[in-house]
Short mmCIF file of C-alpha atoms in Angstrom, two decimals:
data_model
loop_
_atom_site.label_atom_id
_atom_site.label_comp_id
_atom_site.label_asym_id
_atom_site.label_seq_id
_atom_site.Cartn_x
_atom_site.Cartn_y
_atom_site.Cartn_z
CA MET A 3 17.53 1.27 44.56
CA ALA A 4 21.35 1.57 44.28
CA ASN A 5 22.99 0.61 41.07
CA GLY A 6 25.04 -1.94 42.60
CA GLU A 7 21.95 -3.89 43.68
CA THR A 8 20.54 -4.28 40.02
CA GLU A 9 23.71 -4.98 38.27
CA TYR A 10 23.04 -8.70 38.86
CA TYR A 11 19.89 -8.70 36.72
CA ASN A 12 20.34 -9.05 33.09
CA GLU A 13 18.02 -7.39 30.58
CA SER A 14 15.65 -10.42 30.08
CA ASP A 15 15.04 -10.76 33.65
CA LEU A 16 14.25 -6.82 34.00
CA ILE A 17 11.99 -7.15 31.13
CA ARG A 18 10.18 -10.04 32.48
CA ARG A 19 9.84 -8.41 35.91
CA ALA A 20 8.74 -5.23 34.22
CA GLN A 21 6.09 -7.03 32.27
CA ALA A 22 4.77 -8.24 35.62
CA GLU A 23 4.22 -4.55 36.60
CA ASP A 24 7.45 -4.23 38.61
CA THR A 25 8.20 -0.47 38.42
CA GLU A 26 11.58 -0.87 39.82
CA ALA A 27 12.73 -3.28 37.10
CA PHE A 28 11.28 -0.99 34.44
CA CYS A 29 13.27 2.14 36.10
CA GLU A 30 16.41 0.06 36.07
CA LEU A 31 15.74 -0.60 32.28
CA ALA A 32 15.21 3.13 31.83
CA LYS A 33 18.50 3.92 33.40
CA ARG A 34 20.45 1.98 31.10
CA TYR A 35 18.97 3.68 27.96
CA ALA A 36 17.66 7.02 29.24
CA ARG A 37 20.83 9.06 28.01
CA ARG A 38 20.41 7.75 24.53
CA ILE A 39 16.77 8.52 24.28
CA TYR A 40 17.32 11.85 25.83
CA LEU A 41 20.00 12.94 23.41
CA LEU A 42 18.04 11.79 20.51
CA ALA A 43 15.04 13.80 21.73
CA PHE A 44 17.39 16.87 22.48
CA HIS A 45 18.94 16.88 19.13
CA TYR A 46 15.44 16.38 17.60
CA CYS A 47 13.67 19.18 19.37
CA ARG A 48 16.65 21.44 20.21
CA ASN A 49 15.38 22.20 23.73
CA SER A 50 16.12 20.49 26.93
CA GLN A 51 12.83 21.02 28.58
CA ASP A 52 11.03 19.54 25.53
CA ALA A 53 13.74 16.81 25.24
CA GLU A 54 12.93 15.72 28.86
CA ASP A 55 9.14 15.80 28.25
CA LEU A 56 9.49 13.95 24.98
CA SER A 57 11.80 11.23 26.42
CA GLN A 58 9.77 10.65 29.51
CA GLU A 59 6.72 10.22 27.24
CA VAL A 60 8.56 7.59 25.40
CA TRP A 61 9.42 5.71 28.66
CA LEU A 62 5.71 5.98 29.79
CA LYS A 63 4.56 4.59 26.44
CA ALA A 64 7.06 1.70 26.56
CA TYR A 65 5.83 1.04 30.08
CA GLN A 66 2.20 0.97 28.89
CA SER A 67 2.89 -1.33 25.98
CA LEU A 68 5.62 -3.69 27.51
CA ASP A 69 3.22 -6.47 27.31
CA GLY A 70 3.61 -6.36 23.54
CA PHE A 71 7.35 -6.78 23.77
CA ARG A 72 7.95 -10.25 22.25
CA SER A 73 11.76 -10.34 22.42
CA GLU A 74 11.78 -10.91 18.50
CA ALA A 75 14.11 -7.75 18.54
CA SER A 76 16.27 -6.36 21.08
CA PHE A 77 14.82 -4.19 23.67
CA TYR A 78 16.53 -1.10 22.42
CA THR A 79 15.44 -1.68 18.90
CA TRP A 80 11.67 -1.87 20.20
CA LEU A 81 12.31 1.17 22.37
CA ARG A 82 13.76 3.16 19.54
CA ARG A 83 10.70 2.27 17.36
CA ILE A 84 8.51 3.73 20.07
CA THR A 85 10.87 6.72 20.31
CA ILE A 86 10.40 7.55 16.47
CA ASN A 87 6.84 7.10 16.69
CA THR A 88 6.51 9.49 19.64
CA PHE A 89 8.77 12.02 17.70
CA LEU A 90 6.62 11.82 14.47
CA ASN A 91 3.48 12.24 16.46
CA HIS A 92 4.88 15.28 18.25
CA GLN A 93 6.08 16.52 15.00
CA ARG A 94 2.41 16.80 13.86
CA SER A 95 0.87 18.16 17.07
CA ARG A 96 3.48 20.03 19.10
CA SER A 97 4.66 23.54 18.41
CA PHE A 98 8.34 23.25 19.85
CA LEU A 99 9.60 22.42 16.24
CA LYS A 100 8.37 25.91 15.00
CA GLN A 101 10.67 27.62 17.64
CA GLY A 102 13.63 29.45 16.42
CA GLN A 103 17.08 28.08 16.53
CA THR A 104 18.40 27.26 20.04
CA THR A 105 21.73 28.93 20.37
CA MET A 106 24.69 27.67 22.60
CA VAL A 107 23.94 30.37 25.21
CA GLN A 108 20.31 29.21 25.55
CA LEU A 109 21.38 25.55 25.76
CA LEU A 110 23.85 26.18 28.49
CA ALA A 111 21.59 28.33 30.45
CA ILE A 112 18.89 25.69 30.30
CA ASP A 113 21.22 22.82 31.04
CA ALA A 114 23.25 24.77 33.68
CA SER A 115 26.49 24.22 31.70
CA ALA A 116 25.68 20.62 31.39
CA THR A 117 27.52 19.93 28.31
CA ASN A 118 30.69 17.78 28.40
CA ILE A 119 32.34 19.91 26.05
CA ALA A 120 32.37 22.82 28.34
CA SER A 121 33.66 20.86 31.23
CA GLN A 122 36.08 18.50 29.89
CA VAL A 123 38.44 20.72 27.67
CA ALA A 124 40.99 23.03 28.46
CA SER A 125 40.02 26.88 28.64
CA GLU A 126 41.92 27.80 25.43
CA LYS A 127 39.89 25.16 23.48
CA THR A 128 36.51 26.12 25.16
CA LEU A 129 35.77 28.85 22.99
CA PHE A 130 36.41 26.83 19.85
CA ASN A 131 34.28 24.05 20.96
CA LYS A 132 31.58 26.38 21.73
CA VAL A 133 31.76 27.81 18.37
CA LEU A 134 31.91 24.43 16.95
CA PHE A 135 28.92 23.21 18.99
CA GLU A 136 26.79 26.10 18.01
CA ASN A 137 27.78 25.81 14.40
CA VAL A 138 26.70 22.00 14.47
CA MET A 139 23.47 22.88 16.28
CA ASN A 140 22.65 25.60 13.71
CA ALA A 141 23.35 23.41 10.73
CA LEU A 142 21.14 20.79 12.17
CA ALA A 143 18.54 23.42 12.83
CA GLU A 144 18.42 24.39 9.29
CA LEU A 145 17.12 20.94 8.41
CA THR A 146 13.49 20.03 8.68
CA PRO A 147 12.57 17.96 11.83
CA SER A 148 12.33 14.86 9.47
CA GLN A 149 15.76 15.46 7.91
CA ARG A 150 17.29 15.97 11.38
CA LEU A 151 15.73 12.83 12.62
CA ILE A 152 16.97 10.74 9.63
CA PHE A 153 20.52 12.15 9.98
CA LEU A 154 20.53 11.40 13.65
CA LEU A 155 19.24 7.76 13.21
CA ARG A 156 21.93 7.32 10.38
CA HIS A 157 24.93 8.76 12.13
CA TYR A 158 24.14 8.91 15.90
CA GLU A 159 22.11 5.61 16.00
CA GLY A 160 24.14 3.91 13.27
CA MET A 161 21.05 2.54 11.70
CA SER A 162 21.27 1.38 8.03
CA TYR A 163 19.37 3.25 5.28
CA GLU A 164 16.78 0.43 5.00
CA GLU A 165 16.13 0.53 8.71
CA VAL A 166 15.78 4.32 8.71
CA ALA A 167 13.40 4.14 5.77
CA ASN A 168 11.33 1.56 7.51
CA ALA A 169 11.27 3.50 10.78
CA MET A 170 10.45 6.95 9.26
CA ASN A 171 8.00 5.28 6.57
CA CYS A 172 9.98 6.88 3.63
CA SER A 173 11.88 5.60 0.71
CA ILE A 174 15.62 4.79 0.85
CA GLY A 175 16.27 7.52 -1.50
CA THR A 176 14.60 10.19 0.80
CA ALA A 177 16.65 8.92 3.68
CA LYS A 178 19.79 9.33 1.58
CA LYS A 179 18.93 12.70 0.45
CA SER A 180 18.13 13.87 3.88
CA VAL A 181 21.70 12.71 4.92
CA TRP A 182 23.38 14.36 2.15
CA ARG A 183 21.47 17.50 2.74
CA ALA A 184 22.70 17.44 6.39
CA ILE A 185 26.22 16.88 5.46
CA ALA A 186 26.33 19.60 2.99
CA LYS A 187 24.82 22.03 5.60
CA LEU A 188 27.42 20.94 8.17
CA ARG A 189 30.18 21.40 5.64
CA THR A 190 29.12 24.77 4.76
CA ARG A 191 28.63 25.80 8.46
CA LEU A 192 31.76 24.14 9.95
CA ASP A 193 34.00 25.09 7.05
CA VAL A 194 36.67 22.68 8.00
CA ALA A 195 39.81 22.92 6.13
CA ASP A 196 42.23 20.01 6.04
CA ASP A 197 45.87 20.81 5.83
CA ALA A 198 46.75 17.09 5.03
CA PRO A 199 44.48 15.93 2.31
CA ASP A 200 46.69 13.18 1.19
CA LYS A 201 46.04 11.54 4.65
CA GLY A 202 42.43 11.32 3.85
CA LEU A 203 43.19 9.34 0.60
CA ALA A 204 45.46 7.05 2.30
CA GLU A 205 42.86 6.49 4.94
CA LEU A 206 40.34 5.75 2.25
CA ALA A 207 42.72 3.26 0.68
CA THR A 208 43.23 1.41 3.92
CA GLU A 209 39.44 1.60 4.99
CA TYR A 210 38.22 -0.26 1.94
CA MET B 11 37.08 15.28 -18.04
CA HIS B 12 37.43 16.01 -14.33
CA SER B 13 34.45 17.67 -12.62
CA CYS B 14 35.00 18.75 -9.03
CA LYS B 15 31.25 19.02 -8.63
CA THR B 16 30.57 15.43 -9.74
CA THR B 17 33.40 14.29 -7.55
CA ARG B 18 31.95 16.12 -4.66
CA ASP B 19 28.58 14.40 -5.09
CA LEU B 20 30.32 11.05 -5.26
CA MET B 21 32.20 11.93 -2.03
CA THR B 22 29.07 12.93 -0.25
CA GLU B 23 27.44 9.80 -1.39
CA LEU B 24 30.22 7.59 -0.18
CA LEU B 25 30.41 9.41 3.30
CA SER B 26 26.62 9.30 3.77
CA ASP B 27 26.44 5.73 2.90
CA GLY B 28 29.34 4.52 4.86
CA THR B 29 29.10 0.85 3.90
CA SER B 30 29.77 0.62 0.11
CA PRO B 31 33.32 1.11 -1.03
CA PRO B 32 34.36 3.89 -3.00
CA THR B 33 33.97 3.56 -6.75
CA HIS B 34 36.92 3.27 -9.21
CA GLU B 35 35.99 6.52 -10.70
CA LEU B 36 36.10 8.37 -7.40
CA LEU B 37 39.46 7.07 -6.44
CA ILE B 38 40.89 8.27 -9.79
CA GLU B 39 39.39 11.77 -9.28
CA LEU B 40 40.87 11.90 -5.94
CA ARG B 41 44.25 11.05 -7.09
CA CYS B 42 44.26 13.48 -10.03
CA CYS B 43 42.81 16.41 -8.34
CA ARG B 44 44.25 18.13 -5.06
CA GLU B 45 41.24 20.16 -4.49
CA CYS B 46 39.00 17.21 -4.40
CA ARG B 47 41.36 15.52 -2.06
CA GLN B 48 41.14 18.34 0.24
CA GLU B 49 37.32 18.64 0.06
CA PHE B 50 37.12 14.94 0.72
CA ALA B 51 39.19 15.26 3.77
CA ALA B 52 37.28 18.18 5.09
CA LEU B 53 34.06 16.41 4.63
CA LYS B 54 35.29 13.59 6.66
CA ASP B 55 36.46 15.72 9.46
CA THR B 56 33.12 17.82 9.26
CA LEU B 57 31.16 14.45 9.84
CA ARG B 58 33.66 13.39 12.51
CA LEU B 59 33.20 16.56 14.41
CA ALA B 60 29.46 16.85 14.02
CA THR B 61 29.15 13.16 15.35
CA GLY B 62 31.35 13.92 18.20
CA VAL B 63 29.46 17.23 19.08
CA ILE B 64 26.13 15.34 18.95
CA GLU B 65 27.27 12.60 21.19
CA SER B 66 29.11 14.93 23.73
CA VAL B 67 26.02 16.78 24.65
CA ALA B 68 24.79 15.24 27.88
CA PRO B 69 23.25 16.72 31.09
CA PRO B 70 25.46 16.27 34.33
CA GLU B 71 25.06 13.18 36.71
CA GLU B 72 23.04 15.19 39.17
CA TYR B 73 20.36 15.81 36.54
CA TRP B 74 19.55 12.13 35.95
CA ALA B 75 18.60 11.47 39.73
CA ASP B 76 15.72 14.10 39.32
CA TYR B 77 14.90 12.60 35.95
CA HIS B 78 14.45 9.12 37.15
CA GLN B 79 12.67 10.24 40.22
CA ALA B 80 10.25 12.06 38.02
CA LEU B 81 9.82 9.24 35.60
CA LYS B 82 9.12 6.85 38.34
CA GLN B 83 6.42 9.04 39.83
CA LYS B 84 4.78 9.23 36.16
CA LEU B 85 4.95 5.44 35.89
CA LEU B 86 3.42 4.99 39.22
CA ASN B 87 0.64 7.48 38.42
CA SER B 88 0.02 5.84 35.06
CA ARG B 89 -1.16 2.70 36.73
CA VAL B 90 -4.85 2.28 36.25
CA PRO B 91 -6.53 0.67 39.03
CA VAL B 92 -8.13 -2.55 38.03
CA VAL B 93 -11.90 -2.42 38.61
CA LYS B 94 -13.45 -5.91 38.72
CA MET B 95 -16.47 -6.00 36.56
CA PRO B 96 -19.33 -8.59 37.36
CA GLN B 97 -18.99 -11.63 35.17
CA PRO B 98 -21.63 -11.59 32.47
CA SER B 99 -23.85 -14.62 32.24
CA TRP B 100 -23.36 -17.10 29.29
CA VAL B 101 -26.27 -15.59 27.39
CA MET B 102 -24.57 -12.14 27.53
CA ARG B 103 -21.30 -13.45 26.65
CA MET B 104 -22.84 -15.14 23.70
CA PHE B 105 -24.17 -11.81 22.38
CA GLN B 106 -20.93 -10.08 23.16
CA THR B 107 -18.61 -12.46 21.77
CA SER B 108 -17.15 -11.36 18.33
CA VAL B 109 -15.80 -13.62 15.73
CA ARG B 110 -13.14 -12.48 13.42
CA VAL B 111 -14.13 -13.35 9.83
CA PRO B 112 -12.11 -12.56 6.73
CA VAL B 113 -13.63 -9.96 4.52
CA PRO B 114 -14.23 -12.25 1.47
CA VAL B 115 -16.07 -14.88 3.76
CA GLY B 116 -18.10 -11.95 5.27
CA LEU B 117 -19.12 -10.73 1.90
CA ALA B 118 -20.10 -14.15 0.59
CA LEU B 119 -22.10 -14.59 3.90
CA VAL B 120 -23.76 -11.45 3.39
CA LEU B 121 -24.56 -12.17 -0.37
CA LEU B 122 -25.80 -15.69 0.66
CA PHE B 123 -28.13 -14.02 3.18
CA GLY B 124 -29.45 -11.48 0.74
CA VAL B 125 -30.13 -14.28 -2.00
CA SER B 126 -32.02 -16.63 0.68
CA LEU B 127 -33.91 -13.52 1.81
CA PHE B 128 -34.95 -12.60 -1.68
CA PHE B 129 -36.13 -16.20 -2.42
CA ALA B 130 -37.95 -16.42 0.99
CA THR B 131 -39.86 -13.14 0.29
CA ARG B 132 -40.66 -14.46 -3.22
CA ALA B 133 -42.14 -17.64 -1.86
CA ALA B 134 -44.12 -15.94 0.76
CA THR B 135 -46.22 -13.80 -1.68
CA PRO B 136 -49.72 -15.12 -2.29
CA LYS B 137 -50.21 -17.02 -5.65
CA GLN B 138 -52.38 -15.34 -8.37
CA PRO B 139 -55.33 -17.30 -9.64
CA GLU B 140 -54.31 -19.49 -12.44
CA ALA B 141 -55.25 -18.52 -15.93
CA PRO B 142 -57.43 -21.17 -17.87
CA LEU B 143 -55.02 -23.98 -19.16
CA THR B 144 -54.56 -23.78 -22.95
CA VAL B 145 -53.79 -26.87 -24.71
CA ARG B 146 -52.75 -26.61 -28.33
CA VAL B 147 -53.41 -29.77 -30.37
CA PRO B 148 -52.76 -29.88 -34.07
CA VAL B 149 -56.05 -30.79 -35.92
CA GLU B 150 -56.06 -32.07 -39.53
CA VAL B 151 -58.54 -30.34 -41.70
CA PRO B 152 -59.54 -32.48 -44.86
CA VAL B 153 -58.93 -30.24 -47.83
CA PRO B 154 -60.99 -31.27 -50.93
CA GLN B 155 -58.49 -32.07 -53.73
CA GLU B 156 -59.03 -31.08 -57.12
CA LYS B 157 -60.17 -33.91 -59.34
CA ILE B 158 -58.90 -33.99 -62.82
CA VAL B 159 -61.35 -35.36 -65.31
CA THR B 160 -60.36 -36.13 -68.70
CA ARG B 161 -62.88 -36.15 -71.38
CA ILE B 162 -62.71 -37.49 -74.87
CA VAL B 163 -64.81 -35.37 -77.22
CA TYR B 164 -65.48 -36.87 -80.76
CA ARG B 165 -66.05 -34.33 -83.39
CA ASP B 166 -67.79 -35.34 -86.68
CA ARG B 167 -65.22 -34.88 -89.33
CA TYR B 168 -67.65 -34.26 -92.04
CA ARG B 169 -69.75 -31.97 -90.35
CA PRO B 170 -70.36 -28.97 -92.50
CA ALA B 171 -68.42 -26.07 -91.79
CA VAL B 172 -69.93 -23.31 -89.92
CA SER B 173 -69.12 -19.86 -89.54
CA ARG B 174 -66.50 -18.91 -86.99
CA LYS B 175 -69.02 -17.20 -84.86
CA SER B 176 -71.24 -19.99 -84.48
CA THR B 177 -68.27 -22.22 -83.76
CA GLN B 178 -67.21 -19.71 -81.18
CA ASN B 179 -70.75 -19.93 -79.69
CA ASN B 180 -70.77 -23.59 -79.84
CA GLU B 181 -67.38 -23.77 -77.97
CA GLN B 182 -68.72 -21.39 -75.34
CA SER B 183 -71.95 -23.49 -74.94
CA THR B 184 -69.83 -26.53 -74.74
CA LEU B 185 -67.50 -25.00 -72.04
CA ALA B 186 -70.55 -23.83 -70.15
CA ARG B 187 -71.98 -27.29 -70.51
CA SER B 188 -68.79 -28.93 -69.23
CA GLN B 189 -68.48 -26.37 -66.42
CA LYS B 190 -71.99 -27.22 -65.64
CA ASN B 191 -71.24 -30.88 -65.54
CA GLU B 192 -68.26 -30.35 -63.36
CA ALA B 193 -70.46 -28.90 -60.68
CA ILE B 194 -72.18 -32.34 -60.74
CA PRO B 195 -69.88 -34.98 -60.00
CA SER B 196 -69.80 -37.15 -63.02
CA SER B 197 -68.32 -40.41 -64.00
CA LEU B 198 -67.15 -41.84 -67.23
CA VAL B 199 -68.28 -45.30 -66.21
CA GLY B 200 -70.70 -46.80 -68.78
CA PHE B 201 -69.76 -44.17 -71.44
CA LYS B 202 -69.77 -45.42 -74.79
CA PRO B 203 -68.62 -43.67 -77.91
CA LEU B 204 -71.37 -43.29 -80.53
CA GLU B 205 -69.19 -43.57 -83.54
CA GLU B 206 -66.04 -45.22 -84.29
CA ILE B 207 -63.70 -43.77 -86.71
CA LYS B 208 -61.58 -46.02 -88.83
CA LEU B 209 -58.43 -44.66 -90.03
CA THR B 210 -56.82 -46.33 -92.96
CA VAL B 211 -53.41 -45.12 -93.97
CA ILE B 212 -52.64 -45.96 -97.65
CA LYS B 213 -49.10 -45.98 -98.40
CA GLY B 214 -47.93 -43.58 -100.95
CA GLY B 215 -51.18 -41.75 -101.16
CA THR B 216 -51.88 -38.01 -100.92
CA GLY B 217 -53.00 -36.22 -97.95
CA ASN B 218 -56.51 -36.13 -99.59
CA ASP B 219 -56.83 -39.76 -99.66
CA LYS B 220 -57.64 -40.16 -96.02
#
């Protein structure tokens, strides 16, 4: 089914059709959110193959439990809930989380130079971006899977601490601590030096 | 007293929270310490860079065609063919039907069933032969009351004095006689004293004049 054909359907129509076991409609829903789910899975398990398996498992579970979707929350919120539960179940059972850190070279080899970083920036910046990417990934790898997931939910998904705590079944304090830890690790790894510190203060004054 | 470590904690808290405004204390610390300002700016850049890197990782467009194809295949395979089961009869349905009962109500029903079962078993046990009925009736038993008899004994005033011993014997015999008489119910009806004593009191006389 071409993209243009399904553009006419809004999300509610697609959900209704998918609930009536219309696989095409569900695939269209999957196309809309597949990247977000995949990236979340990728940063969570730090392996593209596991990320693919995990994200597809999420879609499969969503398809099987679509009858339970009551439109009380948005479809993505419901889907994200399934995603987090699937991740947490995998955390208990799978071994991919025990693997060593995924280096930039491994990632690029697996994804066949798939990252936008490598393709979109000029050549003189490529090395810097590769190092930056590797440092970010390594800093995230130093966190526990739960801490990493909490950081991703907070700073990639934009969830509030309360939502994160509910989703992860932990306290708000634990969620905050995980994010602080992640920021501290990133700060140490990236070692960013700002030449114009006063600018940051001015930004702070205007932001709040 | 300025502490860079404390200020750093406040900065991290502010950046990780993202919603609450910076505290007055933090703003003052940032204004007065250049190192803290640098650290704050560096933390902000770190977070911005990290988020940018996280969001920038994405497989190429051609990857998604295979991805969705594989997903569609999995979805089709996941469909379980529906096998129509024969409709059970109403009797079977009645036995198979389950009713959701709240736990307190369920416990109360079980307790009620247990109590009724206990009383039912008690009622079913054969009765033991009854013991002879004992009725207690208070019965008044007449108790003979002690009868007080007053006896008047007249003594001869002018009787010659007898020895103390003979007097004692006489008293004992009198007592024995009276006890003997007590055994026999006696009555004073018809008793008449033999002698009468006339006492004349002469005024001014001595005690020997009686």
